[in-house]
Amino acid sequence: KNEVEQSPQNLTAQEGEFITINCSYSVGISALHWLQQHPGGGIVSLFMLSSGKKKHGRLIATINIQEKHSSLHITASHPRDSAVYICAVTLATSGSRLTFGEGTQLTVNP
Amino acid sequence: EAGVAQSPRYKIIEKRQSVAFWCNPISGHATLYWYQQILGQGPKLLIQFQNNGVVDDSQLPKDRFSAERLKGVDSTLKIQPAKLEDSAVYLCASSLTGASGGFRAETQYFGPGTRLLVL
């Protein structure tokens, strides 16, 4: 079993829909990261959080430390949001290295 | 501010050949990471440097992979000899890591990656 599990693996939505991607982890962490990867490989860090909720534009990330669960929400989705969204954690015992989930492929159709 | 630079962007080689990748991190970033991302999977850490020292190379296949960061700035990752299963995207990332040391969570900045195909 992976230390970081994401669901769903694939998600297709219509433009304007509210989107939720979930991430569960089974280990102690010092922080959880949400990253975005577009075709071509480049990865961009969206959020790093260790408690509560963060918002940036149409993106919202929440984390529940007790339940070891995080969600990434996208409001008013747009085709340019199509990408792979990756959840990663910084383990409490392993310094600053990241442990990644498998990613969620999001496709937003016009 | 310039981002993390990597070259080449693409490489095609035959199995048993050798290949090298180069990474230049963001200026002033002490920590540098090399990740391997196989198609359809999340990245996997190969090696982490803090300045010119190795912090973590536990998942580096040392029989064929090597990496160095001699002057604590840019880094090279080498595969010799390559196998078919080495086909992947090789990502370099860097993070600031303040004077208090590298053992804390911080944002990592990724390069565009090098896509390797081994035939």
mmCIF file of C-alpha atoms in Angstrom:
data_model
loop_
_atom_site.group_PDB
_atom_site.id
_atom_site.type_symbol
_atom_site.label_atom_id
_atom_site.label_comp_id
_atom_site.label_asym_id
_atom_site.label_seq_id
_atom_site.Cartn_x
_atom_site.Cartn_y
_atom_site.Cartn_z
ATOM 1 C CA LYS A 1 0.000 0.000 0.000
ATOM 2 C CA ASN A 2 1.331 3.420 -0.990
ATOM 3 C CA GLU A 3 1.952 5.909 1.778
ATOM 4 C CA VAL A 4 0.013 8.514 -0.244
ATOM 5 C CA GLU A 5 -3.205 7.570 -2.036
ATOM 6 C CA GLN A 6 -5.168 9.830 -4.377
ATOM 7 C CA SER A 7 -8.644 9.542 -5.798
ATOM 8 C CA PRO A 8 -9.916 9.550 -8.388
ATOM 9 C CA GLN A 9 -7.145 8.525 -10.775
ATOM 10 C CA ASN A 10 -8.948 10.166 -13.686
ATOM 11 C CA LEU A 11 -11.579 12.872 -13.667
ATOM 12 C CA THR A 12 -13.462 14.444 -16.548
ATOM 13 C CA ALA A 13 -15.580 17.534 -15.981
ATOM 14 C CA GLN A 14 -17.476 20.131 -17.944
ATOM 15 C CA GLU A 15 -16.334 23.737 -17.883
ATOM 16 C CA GLY A 16 -17.731 25.534 -14.855
ATOM 17 C CA GLU A 17 -18.094 22.478 -12.645
ATOM 18 C CA PHE A 18 -16.815 22.303 -9.071
ATOM 19 C CA ILE A 19 -14.037 19.723 -8.801
ATOM 20 C CA THR A 20 -12.687 17.827 -5.803
ATOM 21 C CA ILE A 21 -9.573 15.658 -5.702
ATOM 22 C CA ASN A 22 -8.847 13.677 -2.568
ATOM 23 C CA CYS A 23 -5.616 12.586 -0.901
ATOM 24 C CA SER A 24 -5.129 10.232 2.037
ATOM 25 C CA TYR A 25 -1.866 9.389 3.727
ATOM 26 C CA SER A 26 -0.890 6.765 6.258
ATOM 27 C CA VAL A 27 2.227 8.245 7.863
ATOM 28 C CA GLY A 28 3.170 11.136 10.099
ATOM 29 C CA ILE A 29 3.829 14.266 8.106
ATOM 30 C CA SER A 30 5.188 17.739 8.643
ATOM 31 C CA ALA A 31 3.410 19.145 5.573
ATOM 32 C CA LEU A 32 1.264 18.201 2.589
ATOM 33 C CA HIS A 33 1.791 19.613 -0.879
ATOM 34 C CA TRP A 34 -0.460 19.915 -3.909
ATOM 35 C CA LEU A 35 1.331 20.156 -7.239
ATOM 36 C CA GLN A 36 0.211 20.614 -10.830
ATOM 37 C CA GLN A 37 1.863 18.935 -13.793
ATOM 38 C CA HIS A 38 1.042 19.964 -17.349
ATOM 39 C CA PRO A 39 1.830 17.886 -20.457
ATOM 40 C CA GLY A 40 5.537 18.284 -21.148
ATOM 41 C CA GLY A 41 6.488 17.464 -17.584
ATOM 42 C CA GLY A 42 6.910 20.742 -15.690
ATOM 43 C CA ILE A 43 5.646 20.620 -12.099
ATOM 44 C CA VAL A 44 4.390 23.677 -10.244
ATOM 45 C CA SER A 45 3.805 23.808 -6.520
ATOM 46 C CA LEU A 46 0.264 24.983 -5.765
ATOM 47 C CA PHE A 47 0.030 24.701 -1.988
ATOM 48 C CA MET A 48 1.997 23.599 1.033
ATOM 49 C CA LEU A 49 -0.094 23.206 4.156
ATOM 50 C CA SER A 50 0.146 21.626 7.560
ATOM 51 C CA SER A 51 -3.265 22.588 8.951
ATOM 52 C CA GLY A 52 -6.566 24.166 8.024
ATOM 53 C CA LYS A 53 -7.221 25.632 4.623
ATOM 54 C CA LYS A 54 -5.517 27.723 1.960
ATOM 55 C CA LYS A 55 -7.006 29.538 -1.025
ATOM 56 C CA HIS A 56 -5.419 30.902 -4.166
ATOM 57 C CA GLY A 57 -7.721 32.201 -6.855
ATOM 58 C CA ARG A 58 -10.110 29.405 -7.795
ATOM 59 C CA LEU A 59 -8.110 26.762 -5.948
ATOM 60 C CA ILE A 60 -8.758 25.735 -2.347
ATOM 61 C CA ALA A 61 -6.791 23.149 -0.366
ATOM 62 C CA THR A 62 -7.874 21.723 2.959
ATOM 63 C CA ILE A 63 -6.272 19.281 5.333
ATOM 64 C CA ASN A 64 -7.583 17.277 8.288
ATOM 65 C CA ILE A 65 -4.591 16.121 10.300
ATOM 66 C CA GLN A 66 -6.596 13.808 12.558
ATOM 67 C CA GLU A 67 -8.151 11.986 9.615
ATOM 68 C CA LYS A 68 -4.933 12.142 7.532
ATOM 69 C CA HIS A 69 -6.861 13.493 4.583
ATOM 70 C CA SER A 70 -6.623 16.458 2.260
ATOM 71 C CA SER A 71 -8.756 17.767 -0.580
ATOM 72 C CA LEU A 72 -8.034 20.058 -3.494
ATOM 73 C CA HIS A 73 -11.038 21.943 -4.832
ATOM 74 C CA ILE A 74 -11.294 23.869 -8.087
ATOM 75 C CA THR A 75 -14.234 26.242 -8.436
ATOM 76 C CA ALA A 76 -15.611 27.292 -11.826
ATOM 77 C CA SER A 77 -13.316 24.876 -13.657
ATOM 78 C CA HIS A 78 -11.845 25.854 -17.017
ATOM 79 C CA PRO A 79 -10.201 23.835 -19.801
ATOM 80 C CA ARG A 80 -6.840 25.373 -18.885
ATOM 81 C CA ASP A 81 -7.132 23.582 -15.514
ATOM 82 C CA SER A 82 -6.619 20.298 -17.377
ATOM 83 C CA ALA A 83 -3.471 18.755 -15.934
ATOM 84 C CA VAL A 84 -2.251 16.074 -13.550
ATOM 85 C CA TYR A 85 -2.681 17.081 -9.906
ATOM 86 C CA ILE A 86 -0.273 15.406 -7.515
ATOM 87 C CA CYS A 87 -0.487 15.143 -3.758
ATOM 88 C CA ALA A 88 2.831 14.815 -1.933
ATOM 89 C CA VAL A 89 3.863 14.779 1.702
ATOM 90 C CA THR A 90 6.942 15.736 3.656
ATOM 91 C CA LEU A 91 7.321 12.924 6.151
ATOM 92 C CA ALA A 92 7.862 13.912 9.761
ATOM 93 C CA THR A 93 10.964 11.747 9.915
ATOM 94 C CA SER A 94 12.622 12.258 6.545
ATOM 95 C CA GLY A 95 13.687 15.872 6.344
ATOM 96 C CA SER A 96 12.491 17.832 3.335
ATOM 97 C CA ARG A 97 12.129 15.062 0.732
ATOM 98 C CA LEU A 98 8.698 14.575 -0.855
ATOM 99 C CA THR A 99 6.751 11.325 -1.073
ATOM 100 C CA PHE A 100 4.298 11.501 -3.962
ATOM 101 C CA GLY A 101 0.917 10.067 -4.777
ATOM 102 C CA GLU A 102 0.213 8.658 -8.224
ATOM 103 C CA GLY A 103 -1.549 11.789 -9.445
ATOM 104 C CA THR A 104 -5.050 12.575 -10.717
ATOM 105 C CA GLN A 105 -5.490 13.294 -14.418
ATOM 106 C CA LEU A 106 -8.076 16.069 -14.750
ATOM 107 C CA THR A 107 -9.665 16.903 -18.084
ATOM 108 C CA VAL A 108 -12.046 19.853 -18.292
ATOM 109 C CA ASN A 109 -14.075 19.963 -21.488
ATOM 110 C CA PRO A 110 -15.456 23.220 -22.919
ATOM 111 C CA GLU B 1 14.127 35.178 -11.036
ATOM 112 C CA ALA B 2 15.292 32.346 -13.288
ATOM 113 C CA GLY B 3 13.821 28.938 -12.590
ATOM 114 C CA VAL B 4 15.461 25.537 -12.412
ATOM 115 C CA ALA B 5 17.193 24.744 -15.694
ATOM 116 C CA GLN B 6 17.647 21.250 -17.080
ATOM 117 C CA SER B 7 19.221 19.867 -20.225
ATOM 118 C CA PRO B 8 18.739 18.132 -22.475
ATOM 119 C CA ARG B 9 14.932 18.185 -22.686
ATOM 120 C CA TYR B 10 14.781 14.925 -24.605
ATOM 121 C CA LYS B 11 17.184 12.034 -25.090
ATOM 122 C CA ILE B 12 16.877 8.779 -26.981
ATOM 123 C CA ILE B 13 19.551 6.130 -26.469
ATOM 124 C CA GLU B 14 19.951 2.402 -26.913
ATOM 125 C CA LYS B 15 20.176 0.066 -23.954
ATOM 126 C CA ARG B 16 23.665 -0.349 -22.498
ATOM 127 C CA GLN B 17 24.632 3.160 -23.604
ATOM 128 C CA SER B 18 25.408 5.871 -21.081
ATOM 129 C CA VAL B 19 23.646 9.209 -20.656
ATOM 130 C CA ALA B 20 24.070 12.310 -18.510
ATOM 131 C CA PHE B 21 21.616 14.965 -17.426
ATOM 132 C CA TRP B 22 22.422 18.443 -16.148
ATOM 133 C CA CYS B 23 20.581 20.656 -13.689
ATOM 134 C CA ASN B 24 21.151 24.229 -12.571
ATOM 135 C CA PRO B 25 19.016 25.124 -9.530
ATOM 136 C CA ILE B 26 17.605 28.492 -8.581
ATOM 137 C CA SER B 27 20.400 30.792 -7.448
ATOM 138 C CA GLY B 28 20.947 30.566 -3.702
ATOM 139 C CA HIS B 29 19.068 27.308 -3.231
ATOM 140 C CA ALA B 30 21.104 24.975 -1.076
ATOM 141 C CA THR B 31 19.104 21.797 -1.602
ATOM 142 C CA LEU B 32 18.835 19.962 -4.911
ATOM 143 C CA TYR B 33 16.760 16.880 -5.699
ATOM 144 C CA TRP B 34 16.732 14.426 -8.599
ATOM 145 C CA TYR B 35 13.470 12.539 -9.168
ATOM 146 C CA GLN B 36 12.550 9.771 -11.597
ATOM 147 C CA GLN B 37 8.990 9.770 -12.938
ATOM 148 C CA ILE B 38 7.879 6.709 -14.857
ATOM 149 C CA LEU B 39 4.863 7.220 -17.124
ATOM 150 C CA GLY B 40 1.621 7.122 -15.162
ATOM 151 C CA GLN B 41 3.312 7.257 -11.766
ATOM 152 C CA GLY B 42 4.274 9.930 -9.284
ATOM 153 C CA PRO B 43 7.907 11.041 -9.069
ATOM 154 C CA LYS B 44 10.322 9.021 -6.959
ATOM 155 C CA LEU B 45 13.304 10.617 -5.224
ATOM 156 C CA LEU B 46 16.645 9.352 -6.487
ATOM 157 C CA ILE B 47 19.032 11.605 -4.575
ATOM 158 C CA GLN B 48 18.994 14.748 -2.450
ATOM 159 C CA PHE B 49 21.962 17.108 -2.001
ATOM 160 C CA GLN B 50 22.395 19.862 0.513
ATOM 161 C CA ASN B 51 25.134 22.089 -0.865
ATOM 162 C CA ASN B 52 27.669 19.543 -2.155
ATOM 163 C CA GLY B 53 26.831 16.801 0.343
ATOM 164 C CA VAL B 54 24.458 13.868 -0.161
ATOM 165 C CA VAL B 55 21.519 13.887 2.268
ATOM 166 C CA ASP B 56 19.581 10.909 0.898
ATOM 167 C CA ASP B 57 20.489 8.457 -1.863
ATOM 168 C CA SER B 58 18.678 5.431 -0.468
ATOM 169 C CA GLN B 59 16.603 4.916 -3.626
ATOM 170 C CA LEU B 60 19.403 5.508 -6.130
ATOM 171 C CA PRO B 61 20.350 2.307 -8.055
ATOM 172 C CA LYS B 62 24.024 2.767 -7.368
ATOM 173 C CA ASP B 63 25.140 -0.016 -9.683
ATOM 174 C CA ARG B 64 24.199 2.123 -12.675
ATOM 175 C CA PHE B 65 23.228 5.596 -11.482
ATOM 176 C CA SER B 66 25.564 8.269 -10.138
ATOM 177 C CA ALA B 67 25.151 11.929 -9.333
ATOM 178 C CA GLU B 68 27.390 14.746 -8.243
ATOM 179 C CA ARG B 69 27.159 18.362 -7.185
ATOM 180 C CA LEU B 70 30.800 19.194 -6.834
ATOM 181 C CA LYS B 71 30.645 22.949 -6.201
ATOM 182 C CA GLY B 72 27.282 22.945 -4.480
ATOM 183 C CA VAL B 73 25.545 24.628 -7.406
ATOM 184 C CA ASP B 74 24.755 22.671 -10.580
ATOM 185 C CA SER B 75 24.482 18.901 -10.681
ATOM 186 C CA THR B 76 24.789 16.013 -13.101
ATOM 187 C CA LEU B 77 22.989 12.675 -13.026
ATOM 188 C CA LYS B 78 24.486 9.813 -15.008
ATOM 189 C CA ILE B 79 23.178 6.410 -16.035
ATOM 190 C CA GLN B 80 25.696 3.807 -17.173
ATOM 191 C CA PRO B 81 24.695 1.403 -18.643
ATOM 192 C CA ALA B 82 21.062 2.270 -19.354
ATOM 193 C CA LYS B 83 18.284 -0.319 -19.249
ATOM 194 C CA LEU B 84 14.890 -0.282 -20.918
ATOM 195 C CA GLU B 85 13.200 0.328 -17.557
ATOM 196 C CA ASP B 86 15.129 3.589 -17.142
ATOM 197 C CA SER B 87 12.792 5.211 -19.686
ATOM 198 C CA ALA B 88 11.218 8.014 -17.680
ATOM 199 C CA VAL B 89 11.197 11.740 -17.064
ATOM 200 C CA TYR B 90 14.066 12.874 -14.849
ATOM 201 C CA LEU B 91 13.098 15.897 -12.806
ATOM 202 C CA CYS B 92 15.403 18.218 -10.935
ATOM 203 C CA ALA B 93 14.089 20.412 -8.135
ATOM 204 C CA SER B 94 15.611 22.843 -5.680
ATOM 205 C CA SER B 95 14.614 24.426 -2.394
ATOM 206 C CA LEU B 96 15.995 27.245 -0.318
ATOM 207 C CA THR B 97 16.869 25.504 2.970
ATOM 208 C CA GLY B 98 17.664 28.228 5.460
ATOM 209 C CA ALA B 99 20.542 28.412 7.901
ATOM 210 C CA SER B 100 18.598 26.218 10.345
ATOM 211 C CA GLY B 101 19.161 23.231 8.121
ATOM 212 C CA GLY B 102 17.281 21.132 5.614
ATOM 213 C CA PHE B 103 15.064 19.143 7.916
ATOM 214 C CA ARG B 104 11.841 21.015 7.470
ATOM 215 C CA ALA B 105 9.076 21.153 4.941
ATOM 216 C CA GLU B 106 9.516 23.769 2.254
ATOM 217 C CA THR B 107 8.369 24.480 -1.269
ATOM 218 C CA GLN B 108 10.338 22.754 -3.990
ATOM 219 C CA TYR B 109 10.773 24.348 -7.427
ATOM 220 C CA PHE B 110 10.916 21.955 -10.354
ATOM 221 C CA GLY B 111 12.695 22.137 -13.674
ATOM 222 C CA PRO B 112 11.010 21.148 -16.959
ATOM 223 C CA GLY B 113 12.469 17.629 -16.811
ATOM 224 C CA THR B 114 14.449 15.480 -19.220
ATOM 225 C CA ARG B 115 12.446 12.848 -21.058
ATOM 226 C CA LEU B 116 14.595 9.729 -21.601
ATOM 227 C CA LEU B 117 13.685 6.917 -23.944
ATOM 228 C CA VAL B 118 15.838 3.785 -23.883
ATOM 229 C CA LEU B 119 15.400 1.529 -26.912
#
